[in-house]
């Protein structure tokens, strides 16, 4: 999935040429629904409860991936104040990793708070490039060398996991910020073998890895702006999520899963 998970987007993250053809990662076209709750394992001093849902859909269009993600979260503070966060995020990403079209709409209590739209291009996979925004205003953002788009980042991550690598660091641009590519650092835990106890039959014969991705402001150092923990299966499906928004954290579990037709056949 693109699946980095942030209020703006759930995005997954890697590059097809990185592994030998026999080991190439194949991402499964699918639709997944996640239940979201306040993470009980993380202190949330100012938040009493959080409940919501995320719907994620990725389809392999042969020459590109299309992604749709909808996210809704109702949050109640310890003071009793309640609000609802929501986002609607859509992308089209070329498989060679050089073009990305994106549109994001975020709202709080039904009032739109952010709209970002545009297109980004790179001079080659992992090369330099630029993003041309059409909303909230027309402007151009330079993208540094090594920038990855979200689906390519997911592929790179899974390929690194297959090789036994433990760390993947790269700038990622997904169209959810006007500030350009974010620096990311991913820590990959050991391989988990296929588990017949997994709740969905389509995932029971598939190995997986737990990863934690930290997102930093462009050129930033110190504490990350956002972190996400994910269990990724080697087909790109995620069944467990932990989204740390710094102020509070949310846990997500796969509630519904459906394979979708995709690919070149």
XYZ file of N, CA, C and O in Angstrom, residues 104-213:
440
model
N -4.883 16.402 -2.410
C -5.189 16.189 -0.995
C -6.204 17.225 -0.529
O -6.086 18.410 -0.844
N -7.192 16.751 0.220
C -8.163 17.659 0.846
C -8.299 17.244 2.302
O -8.653 16.100 2.596
N -8.006 18.158 3.236
C -8.143 17.890 4.661
C -9.197 18.809 5.260
O -9.361 19.957 4.813
N -9.895 18.302 6.283
C -10.938 19.102 6.929
C -10.956 18.816 8.418
O -10.557 17.735 8.878
N -11.420 19.788 9.181
C -11.679 19.629 10.614
C -13.111 20.051 10.872
O -13.517 21.176 10.513
N -13.902 19.132 11.438
C -15.329 19.374 11.692
C -16.045 19.858 10.431
O -16.915 20.748 10.480
N -15.678 19.279 9.291
C -16.355 19.581 8.040
C -15.866 20.819 7.324
O -16.270 21.076 6.184
N -14.988 21.587 7.949
C -14.446 22.792 7.318
C -13.092 22.471 6.701
O -12.189 21.985 7.394
N -12.951 22.733 5.413
C -11.702 22.429 4.724
C -10.580 23.297 5.279
O -10.695 24.525 5.353
N -9.492 22.644 5.688
C -8.346 23.345 6.262
C -7.119 23.314 5.359
O -6.210 24.110 5.532
N -7.092 22.390 4.418
C -5.934 22.294 3.523
C -6.344 21.637 2.223
O -7.055 20.628 2.214
N -5.893 22.216 1.124
C -6.048 21.609 -0.199
C -4.718 21.741 -0.925
O -4.165 22.842 -1.019
N -4.186 20.636 -1.394
C -2.938 20.634 -2.151
C -3.155 19.793 -3.408
O -3.719 18.694 -3.332
N -2.740 20.302 -4.549
C -2.862 19.549 -5.797
C -1.723 19.942 -6.725
O -1.178 21.051 -6.635
N -1.352 19.018 -7.606
C -0.311 19.335 -8.567
C 0.297 18.093 -9.175
O -0.271 17.000 -9.119
N 1.481 18.271 -9.746
C 2.201 17.176 -10.399
C 3.693 17.341 -10.142
O 4.211 18.463 -10.137
N 4.382 16.230 -9.923
C 5.827 16.252 -9.698
C 6.521 15.367 -10.718
O 5.980 14.341 -11.140
N 7.719 15.760 -11.123
C 8.507 14.969 -12.054
C 9.952 14.910 -11.580
O 10.447 15.839 -10.926
N 10.631 13.813 -11.901
C 12.056 13.641 -11.623
C 12.775 13.397 -12.935
O 12.187 12.830 -13.876
N 14.060 13.771 -12.999
C 14.795 13.561 -14.244
C 15.208 12.114 -14.444
O 15.736 11.732 -15.481
N 14.960 11.287 -13.447
C 15.204 9.854 -13.504
C 14.899 9.268 -12.144
O 14.747 10.012 -11.171
N 14.763 7.944 -12.021
C 14.491 7.345 -10.713
C 15.545 7.760 -9.689
O 16.738 7.580 -9.905
N 15.093 8.358 -8.607
C 16.019 8.803 -7.587
C 16.801 10.047 -7.961
O 17.781 10.401 -7.288
N 16.383 10.749 -9.016
C 17.097 11.937 -9.454
C 16.530 13.207 -8.847
O 15.710 13.170 -7.933
N 16.981 14.345 -9.346
C 16.420 15.625 -8.933
C 15.158 15.884 -9.731
O 14.876 15.207 -10.728
N 14.393 16.895 -9.322
C 13.170 17.200 -10.038
C 12.474 18.395 -9.446
O 13.070 19.209 -8.740
N 11.167 18.485 -9.722
C 10.379 19.597 -9.201
C 8.926 19.180 -9.080
O 8.459 18.260 -9.761
N 8.227 19.865 -8.193
C 6.787 19.685 -8.030
C 6.109 21.005 -8.383
O 6.495 22.054 -7.870
N 5.122 20.939 -9.256
C 4.378 22.126 -9.656
C 3.001 22.068 -9.025
O 2.180 21.222 -9.402
N 2.761 22.967 -8.065
C 1.484 23.006 -7.368
C 0.482 23.860 -8.140
O 0.838 24.910 -8.677
N -0.773 23.402 -8.179
C -1.879 24.204 -8.710
C -2.790 24.675 -7.592
O -3.634 25.539 -7.796
N -2.656 24.115 -6.405
C -3.405 24.529 -5.213
C -2.528 24.222 -4.003
O -1.776 23.234 -4.013
N -2.565 25.054 -2.960
C -3.458 26.202 -2.755
C -3.136 27.403 -3.616
O -3.945 28.331 -3.721
N -1.943 27.427 -4.212
C -1.575 28.471 -5.158
C -0.563 27.887 -6.129
O 0.048 26.852 -5.863
N -0.404 28.530 -7.256
C 0.554 28.037 -8.236
C 1.968 28.384 -7.788
O 2.284 29.545 -7.544
N 2.805 27.365 -7.683
C 4.209 27.571 -7.343
C 4.982 26.315 -7.692
O 4.397 25.259 -7.946
N 6.301 26.420 -7.708
C 7.151 25.279 -8.031
C 8.108 25.022 -6.873
O 8.649 25.951 -6.276
N 8.302 23.740 -6.556
C 9.164 23.323 -5.453
C 10.263 22.435 -6.018
O 9.984 21.481 -6.757
N 11.506 22.721 -5.684
C 12.616 21.873 -6.111
C 12.653 20.603 -5.267
O 12.426 20.645 -4.057
N 12.935 19.466 -5.909
C 13.065 18.191 -5.218
C 14.515 17.736 -5.285
O 15.106 17.716 -6.366
N 15.116 17.359 -4.159
C 16.543 17.025 -4.139
C 16.837 15.675 -4.782
O 15.949 14.833 -4.951
N 18.101 15.477 -5.132
C 18.533 14.190 -5.668
C 18.235 13.079 -4.658
O 18.391 13.265 -3.463
N 17.785 11.946 -5.168
C 17.447 10.830 -4.296
C 15.992 10.781 -3.902
O 15.557 9.846 -3.232
N 15.200 11.782 -4.317
C 13.778 11.813 -3.956
C 13.047 10.597 -4.517
O 13.219 10.222 -5.680
N 12.209 9.998 -3.684
C 11.347 8.894 -4.097
C 9.894 9.306 -3.936
O 9.546 10.023 -2.999
N 9.054 8.829 -4.835
C 7.615 8.994 -4.681
C 7.087 7.840 -3.817
O 7.791 6.847 -3.594
N 5.857 7.952 -3.281
C 5.440 7.011 -2.224
C 5.413 5.536 -2.597
O 5.884 4.696 -1.819
N 4.879 5.162 -3.763
C 4.822 3.743 -4.102
C 6.218 3.184 -4.369
O 6.533 2.052 -3.990
N 7.056 3.991 -5.008
C 8.432 3.557 -5.240
C 9.147 3.374 -3.908
O 9.927 2.433 -3.721
N 8.869 4.261 -2.955
C 9.481 4.114 -1.627
C 9.034 2.823 -0.959
O 9.819 2.110 -0.333
N 7.761 2.478 -1.128
C 7.268 1.221 -0.565
C 7.993 0.031 -1.184
O 8.393 -0.905 -0.491
N 8.171 0.070 -2.486
C 8.896 -1.016 -3.156
C 10.332 -1.105 -2.657
O 10.853 -2.188 -2.383
N 10.998 0.039 -2.540
C 12.374 0.033 -2.054
C 12.450 -0.556 -0.641
O 13.373 -1.284 -0.295
N 11.476 -0.187 0.178
C 11.451 -0.680 1.556
C 11.338 -2.204 1.582
O 12.082 -2.889 2.291
N 10.410 -2.747 0.796
C 10.199 -4.196 0.796
C 11.396 -4.931 0.185
O 11.761 -6.019 0.634
N 12.014 -4.337 -0.814
C 13.207 -4.955 -1.394
C 14.353 -4.955 -0.389
O 15.094 -5.929 -0.273
N 14.493 -3.841 0.349
C 15.529 -3.779 1.385
C 15.268 -4.834 2.452
O 16.188 -5.499 2.928
N 14.001 -5.012 2.828
C 13.648 -6.021 3.831
C 14.011 -7.419 3.338
O 14.560 -8.234 4.092
N 13.734 -7.713 2.070
C 14.075 -9.030 1.516
C 15.582 -9.291 1.542
O 16.025 -10.415 1.744
N 16.360 -8.232 1.340
C 17.814 -8.394 1.340
C 18.373 -8.530 2.755
O 19.555 -8.832 2.922
N 17.548 -8.257 3.746
C 18.020 -8.314 5.119
C 18.560 -6.994 5.628
O 19.144 -6.935 6.720
N 18.371 -5.902 4.871
C 18.806 -4.589 5.333
C 17.967 -4.177 6.539
O 16.810 -4.567 6.676
N 18.544 -3.365 7.383
C 17.843 -2.944 8.596
C 17.454 -1.472 8.585
O 16.645 -1.034 9.396
N 18.028 -0.679 7.668
C 17.748 0.755 7.622
C 17.602 1.204 6.173
O 18.348 0.754 5.291
N 16.636 2.081 5.930
C 16.472 2.721 4.627
C 16.234 4.203 4.876
O 15.296 4.570 5.581
N 17.069 5.055 4.319
C 16.935 6.501 4.474
C 16.806 7.134 3.095
O 17.601 6.832 2.198
N 15.796 8.012 2.912
C 15.597 8.660 1.617
C 14.625 9.818 1.772
O 13.709 9.759 2.592
N 14.782 10.878 0.969
C 13.750 11.904 0.921
C 12.546 11.378 0.140
O 12.708 10.705 -0.884
N 11.347 11.666 0.636
C 10.114 11.191 -0.003
C 9.192 12.381 -0.251
O 8.963 13.200 0.639
N 8.665 12.449 -1.459
C 7.655 13.470 -1.780
C 6.362 12.763 -2.149
O 6.342 11.947 -3.068
N 5.274 13.087 -1.421
C 3.986 12.436 -1.702
C 2.858 13.417 -2.003
O 1.722 13.009 -2.218
N 3.145 14.717 -1.991
C 2.111 15.700 -2.323
C 1.222 16.087 -1.171
O 0.188 16.710 -1.383
N 1.593 15.755 0.067
C 0.766 16.112 1.224
C 1.306 17.329 1.967
O 0.747 17.717 2.978
N 2.396 17.909 1.468
C 2.985 19.067 2.126
C 3.463 20.064 1.075
O 3.953 19.669 0.007
N 3.339 21.349 1.379
C 3.841 22.393 0.490
C 5.326 22.633 0.695
O 5.916 23.468 0.001
N 5.939 21.930 1.641
C 7.338 22.163 1.979
C 8.314 21.323 1.161
O 9.526 21.419 1.351
N 7.811 20.474 0.282
C 8.690 19.651 -0.535
C 8.890 18.268 0.035
O 8.088 17.773 0.836
N 9.977 17.609 -0.374
C 10.251 16.242 0.068
C 10.619 16.232 1.546
O 11.346 17.099 2.028
N 10.100 15.234 2.263
C 10.472 15.041 3.657
C 11.595 14.020 3.754
O 11.597 13.027 3.030
N 12.526 14.255 4.654
C 13.534 13.241 4.936
C 12.886 12.121 5.733
O 12.094 12.377 6.648
N 13.177 10.879 5.381
C 12.619 9.735 6.108
C 13.725 8.780 6.515
O 14.731 8.644 5.817
N 13.502 8.127 7.639
C 14.405 7.078 8.101
C 13.557 5.886 8.522
O 12.677 6.009 9.379
N 13.791 4.744 7.890
C 13.001 3.537 8.153
C 13.871 2.484 8.814
O 14.954 2.170 8.327
N 13.379 1.939 9.922
C 14.035 0.835 10.613
C 13.229 -0.428 10.342
O 12.003 -0.443 10.550
N 13.886 -1.482 9.879
C 13.210 -2.718 9.478
C 13.590 -3.827 10.447
O 14.769 -4.141 10.621
N 12.603 -4.431 11.099
C 12.850 -5.549 12.009
C 12.983 -6.840 11.205
O 12.809 -6.853 9.981
N 13.270 -7.928 11.883
C 13.498 -9.200 11.214
C 12.264 -9.744 10.513
O 11.127 -9.385 10.832
N 12.508 -10.639 9.557
C 11.436 -11.254 8.775
C 10.556 -12.128 9.657
O 11.041 -12.915 10.471
N 9.226 -11.995 9.462
C 8.252 -12.848 10.138
C 7.743 -13.872 9.129
O 7.276 -13.494 8.048
N 7.814 -15.167 9.437
C 7.353 -16.171 8.476
C 5.842 -16.120 8.298
O 5.120 -15.517 9.096
N 5.374 -16.740 7.216
C 3.938 -16.829 6.968
C 3.248 -17.433 8.186
O 3.765 -18.350 8.823
N 2.067 -16.908 8.490
C 1.352 -17.293 9.715
C -0.074 -17.724 9.371
O -0.885 -16.906 8.938
N -0.423 -18.996 9.554
C -1.779 -19.465 9.226
C -2.859 -18.860 10.124
O -4.045 -18.980 9.832
N -2.449 -18.189 11.208
C -3.419 -17.584 12.111
C -3.820 -16.175 11.691
O -4.713 -15.572 12.300
N -3.186 -15.614 10.656
C -3.555 -14.286 10.173
C -5.018 -14.287 9.768
O -5.514 -15.247 9.174
N -5.714 -13.191 10.065
C -7.164 -13.161 9.902
C -7.693 -13.219 8.484
O -8.879 -13.488 8.292
N -6.857 -12.980 7.489
C -7.329 -12.967 6.099
C -6.571 -14.028 5.304
O -5.339 -14.041 5.289
N -7.322 -14.904 4.637
C -6.734 -16.053 3.950
C -5.688 -15.629 2.927
O -4.679 -16.310 2.737
N -5.896 -14.486 2.260
C -4.975 -14.040 1.218
C -3.607 -13.666 1.762
O -2.652 -13.523 0.991
N -3.482 -13.519 3.098
C -2.211 -13.115 3.700
C -1.539 -14.234 4.484
O -0.422 -14.041 4.986
N -2.149 -15.385 4.581
C -1.633 -16.442 5.459
C -0.381 -17.116 4.929
O 0.378 -17.694 5.718
N -0.136 -17.057 3.633
C 1.047 -17.702 3.066
C 2.141 -16.695 2.706
O 3.055 -17.007 1.936
N 2.044 -15.494 3.281
C 2.938 -14.405 2.892
C 3.788 -13.962 4.087
O 3.261 -13.729 5.175
N 5.096 -13.864 3.885
C 5.985 -13.372 4.942
C 5.758 -11.875 5.155
O 5.174 -11.185 4.317
N 6.228 -11.360 6.298
C 6.019 -9.952 6.610
C 7.182 -9.407 7.424
O 8.035 -10.153 7.917
N 7.201 -8.078 7.579
C 8.204 -7.383 8.391
C 7.515 -6.253 9.150
O 6.580 -5.639 8.637
N 8.012 -5.968 10.340
C 7.562 -4.776 11.066
C 8.573 -3.675 10.792
O 9.778 -3.877 10.914
N 8.050 -2.503 10.424
C 8.923 -1.375 10.120
C 8.434 -0.146 10.884
O 7.260 -0.053 11.268
N 9.355 0.773 11.118
C 8.990 2.052 11.723
C 9.632 3.155 10.885
O 10.839 3.156 10.669
N 8.788 4.070 10.417
C 9.240 5.141 9.538
C 9.099 6.473 10.263
O 8.018 6.806 10.756
